[in-house]
Short mmCIF file of C-alpha atoms in Angstrom, two decimals:
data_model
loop_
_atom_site.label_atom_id
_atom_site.label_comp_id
_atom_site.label_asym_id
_atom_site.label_seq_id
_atom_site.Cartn_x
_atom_site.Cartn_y
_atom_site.Cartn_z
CA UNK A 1 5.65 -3.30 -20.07
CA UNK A 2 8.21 -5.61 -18.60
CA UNK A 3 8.07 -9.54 -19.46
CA UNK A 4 6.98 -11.72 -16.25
CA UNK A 5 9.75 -13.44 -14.46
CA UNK A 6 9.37 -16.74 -14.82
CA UNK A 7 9.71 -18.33 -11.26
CA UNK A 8 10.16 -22.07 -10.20
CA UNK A 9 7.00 -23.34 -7.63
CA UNK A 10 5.48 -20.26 -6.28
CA UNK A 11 6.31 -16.98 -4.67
CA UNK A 12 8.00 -17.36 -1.40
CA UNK A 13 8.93 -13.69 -0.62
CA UNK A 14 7.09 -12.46 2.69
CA UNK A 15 6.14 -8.59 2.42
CA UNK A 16 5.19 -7.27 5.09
CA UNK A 17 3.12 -3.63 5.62
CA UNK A 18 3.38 -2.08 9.74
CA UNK A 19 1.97 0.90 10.78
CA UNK A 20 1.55 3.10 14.25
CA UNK A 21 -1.02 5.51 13.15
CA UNK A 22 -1.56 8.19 15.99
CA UNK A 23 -4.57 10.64 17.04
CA UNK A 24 -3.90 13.57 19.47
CA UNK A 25 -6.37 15.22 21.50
CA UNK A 26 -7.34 17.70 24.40
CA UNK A 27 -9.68 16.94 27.20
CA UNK A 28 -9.71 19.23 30.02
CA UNK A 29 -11.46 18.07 32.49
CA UNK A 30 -11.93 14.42 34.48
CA UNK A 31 -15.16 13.76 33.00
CA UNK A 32 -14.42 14.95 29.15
CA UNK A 33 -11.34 12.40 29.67
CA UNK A 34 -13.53 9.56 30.42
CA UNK A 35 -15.77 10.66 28.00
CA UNK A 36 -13.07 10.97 24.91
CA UNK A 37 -11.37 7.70 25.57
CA UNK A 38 -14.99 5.94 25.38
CA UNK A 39 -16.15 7.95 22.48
CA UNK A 40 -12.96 6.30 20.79
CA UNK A 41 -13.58 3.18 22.37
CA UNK A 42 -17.34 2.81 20.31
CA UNK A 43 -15.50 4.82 17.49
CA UNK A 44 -12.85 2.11 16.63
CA UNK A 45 -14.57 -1.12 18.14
CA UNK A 46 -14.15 -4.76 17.19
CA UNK A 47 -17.24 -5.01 14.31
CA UNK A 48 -15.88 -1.21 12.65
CA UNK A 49 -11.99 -2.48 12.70
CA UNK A 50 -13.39 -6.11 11.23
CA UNK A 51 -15.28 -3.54 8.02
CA UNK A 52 -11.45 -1.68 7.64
CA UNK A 53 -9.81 -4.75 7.80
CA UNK A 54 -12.27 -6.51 5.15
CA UNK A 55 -11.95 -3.61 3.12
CA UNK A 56 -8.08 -3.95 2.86
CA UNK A 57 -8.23 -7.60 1.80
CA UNK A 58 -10.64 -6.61 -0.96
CA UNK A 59 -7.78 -3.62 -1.72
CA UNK A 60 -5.19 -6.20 -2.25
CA UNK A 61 -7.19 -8.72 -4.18
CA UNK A 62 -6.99 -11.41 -1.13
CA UNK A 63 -9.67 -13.24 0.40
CA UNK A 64 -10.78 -13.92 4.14
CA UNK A 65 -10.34 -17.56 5.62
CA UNK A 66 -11.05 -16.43 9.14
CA UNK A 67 -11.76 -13.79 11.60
CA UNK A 68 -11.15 -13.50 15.17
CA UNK A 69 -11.74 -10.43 16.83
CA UNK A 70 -12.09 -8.91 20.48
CA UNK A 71 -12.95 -6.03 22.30
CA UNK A 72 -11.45 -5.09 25.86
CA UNK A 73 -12.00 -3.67 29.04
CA UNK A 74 -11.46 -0.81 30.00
CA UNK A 75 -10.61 -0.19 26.48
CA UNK A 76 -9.54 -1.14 23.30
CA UNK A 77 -10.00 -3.78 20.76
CA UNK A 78 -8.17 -6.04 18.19
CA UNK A 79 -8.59 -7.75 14.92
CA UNK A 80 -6.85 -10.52 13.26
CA UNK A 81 -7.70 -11.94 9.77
CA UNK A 82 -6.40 -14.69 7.69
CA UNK A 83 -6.18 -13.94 4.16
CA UNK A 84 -5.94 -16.24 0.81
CA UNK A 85 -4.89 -15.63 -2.72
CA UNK A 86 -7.80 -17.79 -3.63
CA UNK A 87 -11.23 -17.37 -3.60
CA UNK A 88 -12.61 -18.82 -0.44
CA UNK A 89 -16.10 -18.82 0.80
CA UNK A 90 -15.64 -17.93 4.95
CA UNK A 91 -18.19 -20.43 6.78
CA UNK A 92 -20.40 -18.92 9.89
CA UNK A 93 -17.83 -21.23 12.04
CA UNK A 94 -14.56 -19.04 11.19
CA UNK A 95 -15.83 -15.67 12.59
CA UNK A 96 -15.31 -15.71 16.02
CA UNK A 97 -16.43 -13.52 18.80
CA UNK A 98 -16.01 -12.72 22.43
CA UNK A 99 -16.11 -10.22 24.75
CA UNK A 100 -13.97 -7.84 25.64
CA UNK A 101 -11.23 -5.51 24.58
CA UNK A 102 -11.26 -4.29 20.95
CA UNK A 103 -9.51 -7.05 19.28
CA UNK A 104 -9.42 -8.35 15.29
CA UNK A 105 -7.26 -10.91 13.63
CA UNK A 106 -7.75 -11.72 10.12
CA UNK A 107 -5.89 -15.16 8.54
CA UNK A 108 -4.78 -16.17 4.96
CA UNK A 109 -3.85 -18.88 3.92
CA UNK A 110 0.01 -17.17 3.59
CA UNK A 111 -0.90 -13.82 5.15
CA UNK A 112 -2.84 -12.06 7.69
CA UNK A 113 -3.92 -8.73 8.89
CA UNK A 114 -4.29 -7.59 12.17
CA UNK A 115 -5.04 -4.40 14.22
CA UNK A 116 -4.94 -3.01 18.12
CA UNK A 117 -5.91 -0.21 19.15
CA UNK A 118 -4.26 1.83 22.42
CA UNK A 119 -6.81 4.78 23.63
CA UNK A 120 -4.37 6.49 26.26
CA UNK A 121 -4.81 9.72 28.44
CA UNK A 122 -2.82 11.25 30.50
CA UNK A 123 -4.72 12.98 34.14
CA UNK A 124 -2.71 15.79 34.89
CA UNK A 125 -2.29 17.62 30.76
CA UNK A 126 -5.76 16.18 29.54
CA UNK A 127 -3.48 15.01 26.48
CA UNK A 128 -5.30 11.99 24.67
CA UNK A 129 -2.88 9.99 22.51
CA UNK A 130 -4.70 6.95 20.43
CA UNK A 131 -2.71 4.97 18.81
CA UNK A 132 -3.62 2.32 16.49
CA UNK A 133 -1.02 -0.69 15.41
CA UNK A 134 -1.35 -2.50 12.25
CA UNK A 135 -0.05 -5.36 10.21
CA UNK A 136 -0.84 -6.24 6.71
CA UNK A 137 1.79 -9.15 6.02
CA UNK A 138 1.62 -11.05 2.53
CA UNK A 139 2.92 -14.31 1.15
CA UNK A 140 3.56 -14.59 -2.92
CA UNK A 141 2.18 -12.07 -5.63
CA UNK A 142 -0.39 -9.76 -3.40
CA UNK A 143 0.66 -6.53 -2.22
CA UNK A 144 0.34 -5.02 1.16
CA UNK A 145 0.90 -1.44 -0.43
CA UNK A 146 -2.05 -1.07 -2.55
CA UNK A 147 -3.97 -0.51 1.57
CA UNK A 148 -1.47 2.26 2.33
CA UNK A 149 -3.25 5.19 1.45
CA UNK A 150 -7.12 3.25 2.45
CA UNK A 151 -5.47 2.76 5.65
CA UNK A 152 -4.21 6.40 6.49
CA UNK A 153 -7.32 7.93 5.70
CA UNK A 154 -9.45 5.53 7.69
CA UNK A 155 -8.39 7.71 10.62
CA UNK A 156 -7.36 10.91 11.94
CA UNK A 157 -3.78 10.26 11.61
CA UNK A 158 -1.69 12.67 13.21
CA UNK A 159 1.76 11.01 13.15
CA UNK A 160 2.00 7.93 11.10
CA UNK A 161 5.39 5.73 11.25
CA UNK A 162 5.59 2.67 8.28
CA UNK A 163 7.62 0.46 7.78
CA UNK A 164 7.73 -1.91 5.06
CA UNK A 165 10.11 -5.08 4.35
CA UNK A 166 10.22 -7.84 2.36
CA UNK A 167 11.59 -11.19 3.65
CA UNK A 168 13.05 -14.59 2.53
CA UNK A 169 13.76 -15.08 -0.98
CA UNK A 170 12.28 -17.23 -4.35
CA UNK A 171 13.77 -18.56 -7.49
CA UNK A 172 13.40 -18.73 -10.87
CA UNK A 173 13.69 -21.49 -13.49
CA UNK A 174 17.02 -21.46 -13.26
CA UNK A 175 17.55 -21.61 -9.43
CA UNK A 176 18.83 -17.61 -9.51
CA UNK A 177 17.47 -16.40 -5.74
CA UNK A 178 15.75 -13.13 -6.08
CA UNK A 179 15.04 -11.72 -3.31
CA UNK A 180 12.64 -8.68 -4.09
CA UNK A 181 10.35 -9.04 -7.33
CA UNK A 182 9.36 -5.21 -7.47
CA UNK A 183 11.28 -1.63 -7.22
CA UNK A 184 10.76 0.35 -4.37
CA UNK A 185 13.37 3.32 -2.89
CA UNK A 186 10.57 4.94 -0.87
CA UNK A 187 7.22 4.09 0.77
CA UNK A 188 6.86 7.34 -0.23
CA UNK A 189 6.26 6.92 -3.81
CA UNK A 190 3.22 4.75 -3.48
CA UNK A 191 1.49 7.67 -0.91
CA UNK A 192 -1.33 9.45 -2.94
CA UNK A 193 -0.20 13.37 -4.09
CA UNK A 194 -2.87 14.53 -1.30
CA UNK A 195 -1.20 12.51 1.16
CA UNK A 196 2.25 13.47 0.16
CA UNK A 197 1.21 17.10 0.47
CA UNK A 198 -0.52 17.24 3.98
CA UNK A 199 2.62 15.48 5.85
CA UNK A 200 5.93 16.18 6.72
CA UNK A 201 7.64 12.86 5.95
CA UNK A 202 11.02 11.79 6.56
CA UNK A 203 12.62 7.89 5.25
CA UNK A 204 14.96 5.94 6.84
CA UNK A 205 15.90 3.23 4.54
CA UNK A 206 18.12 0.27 4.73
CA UNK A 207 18.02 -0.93 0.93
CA UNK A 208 20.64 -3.81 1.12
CA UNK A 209 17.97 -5.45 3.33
CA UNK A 210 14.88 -4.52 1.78
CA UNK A 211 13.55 -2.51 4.90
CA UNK A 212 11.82 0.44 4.24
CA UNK A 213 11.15 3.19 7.13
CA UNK A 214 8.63 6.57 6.23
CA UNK A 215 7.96 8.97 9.55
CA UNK A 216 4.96 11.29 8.47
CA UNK A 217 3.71 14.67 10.57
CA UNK A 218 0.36 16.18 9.30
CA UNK A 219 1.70 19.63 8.66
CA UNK A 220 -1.52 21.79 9.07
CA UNK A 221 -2.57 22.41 12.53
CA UNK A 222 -6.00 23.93 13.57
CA UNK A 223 -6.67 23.74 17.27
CA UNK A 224 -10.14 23.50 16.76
CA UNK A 225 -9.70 20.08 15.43
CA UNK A 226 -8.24 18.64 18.23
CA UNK A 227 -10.20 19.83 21.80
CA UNK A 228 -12.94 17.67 22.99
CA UNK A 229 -15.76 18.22 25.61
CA UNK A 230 -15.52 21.58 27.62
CA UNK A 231 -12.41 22.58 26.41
CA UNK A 232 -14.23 23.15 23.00
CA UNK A 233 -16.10 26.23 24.42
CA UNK A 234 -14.29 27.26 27.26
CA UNK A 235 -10.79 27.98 26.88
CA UNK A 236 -9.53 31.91 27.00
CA UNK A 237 -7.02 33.04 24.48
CA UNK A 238 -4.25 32.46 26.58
CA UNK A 239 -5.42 28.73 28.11
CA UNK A 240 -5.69 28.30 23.96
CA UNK A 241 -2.27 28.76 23.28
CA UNK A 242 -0.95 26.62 25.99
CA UNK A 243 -2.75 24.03 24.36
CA UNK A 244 -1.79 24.64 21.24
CA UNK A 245 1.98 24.50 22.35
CA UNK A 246 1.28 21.15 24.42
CA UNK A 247 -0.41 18.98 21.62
CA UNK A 248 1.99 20.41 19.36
CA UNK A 249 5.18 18.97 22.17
CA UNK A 250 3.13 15.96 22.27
CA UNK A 251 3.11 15.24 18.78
CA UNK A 252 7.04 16.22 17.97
CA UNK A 253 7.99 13.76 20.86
CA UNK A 254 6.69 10.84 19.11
CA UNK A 255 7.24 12.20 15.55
CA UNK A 256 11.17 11.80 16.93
CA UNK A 257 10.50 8.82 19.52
CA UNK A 258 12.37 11.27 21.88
CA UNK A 259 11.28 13.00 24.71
CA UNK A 260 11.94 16.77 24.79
CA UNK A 261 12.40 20.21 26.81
CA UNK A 262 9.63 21.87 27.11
#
């Protein structure tokens, strides 16, 4: 095992954890669209996001100062939550609530963690793209990578981007700047092997600035998995395989943040 480096004061480097998980889906008609988007709506609301997000700050051995959280209308909600390194006992007065959108912020006393969620549908294809945005951003020896793989398995993550970077800089004993205190070439190395094997991933890496980039693409694809409502029971063979080939178009466009012939 490697000796600790001695550092002068306390940790000052900033890492920071950011993810865009996305969930594809098929409703075909008016009604099963209204119906999916609440289903995730109740699904992924304000009190269930505030239980992931406590969950992570347990994961990285951090502790909750405050919670504010907030669903919306028509839809969504978010989640904010401010985390120490220190043990803190959270009073009644620091967990807000209000109505509305889906909302949840979490605060520490150097970091936070935070999560939005985006249920979207689009009329005329009966596509259903939700997409959920989150934060985890840490100050001094915590890690925001120990929630990685919590975090992707907390939902039916289609596409996943990351990104990871760590920020500012802190000095040892002898005034020596270091400006990352841990190896990393790849977000990919701290993905669990059943992770690693159900996605196509692909890195885009800038290592002279400590930013880290991982694209993921679940790689098996059963259509079953992803029709809602009527289309679940009353699609013909044919009507199946132009859905197939949609959700699959759907998902490769924002796999490669392009938009594409059909």
């Amino acid at each position: 095992m490697k000796s600790k480096l001695k550092l002068h004061g306390f940790n000052n480097l900033t890492k920071t954890l950011s993810f865009n998980i996305y969930d594809i889906c098929y409703a075909k008609t008016p009604e099963d669209q209204q119906a999916y988007v609440q289903y995730i709506d109740e699904e992924y609301d304000a009190e269930r996001l505030t239980q992931i997000l406590t969950d992570v700050v347990d994961i990285i051995g951090a502790n909750v100062l405050n919670i504010a959280r907030q669903d919306y209308d028509p839809q969504g909600a978010s989640v904010t939550i401010l985390i120490s390194e220190q043990p803190v006992e959270p009073t009644e007065s620091q967990i807000e609530e209000s109505p509305g959108p889906e909302t949840i912020l979490a605060h520490l006393d150097k970091s936070h963690i935070t999560v939005h969620t985006y249920p979207e549908i689009h009329p005329v294809d009966g596509i259903a793209t939700f997409r959920v945005d989150i934060d985890v951003s840490t100050c001094g020896v915590i890690s925001p990578l120990k929630a990685l793989n919590y975090l992707i398995h907390q939902f039916d993550s289609d596409i996943v981007t990351v990104d990871y970077r760590v920020r500012g800089f802190t000095r040892d004993v002898e005034g020596r700047k270091h400006f990352i205190d841990h190896e990393i070439n790849s977000i990919q190395k701290y993905l669990s092997a059943d992770t690693r094997s159900a996605y196509q991933m692909t890195d885009v890496n800038v290592y002279q600035e400590n930013l880290f980039h991982t694209k993921m693409l679940l790689k098996d694809f059963d259509l079953d998995n992803y029709l809602f409502g009527d289309a679940t029971r009353n699609l013909s063979a044919e009507q199946r395989k132009q859905v197939e080939e949609r959700l699959r178009h759907e998902m490769l466009e924002i796999f490669y943040a392009r938009n594409m012939p059909h």
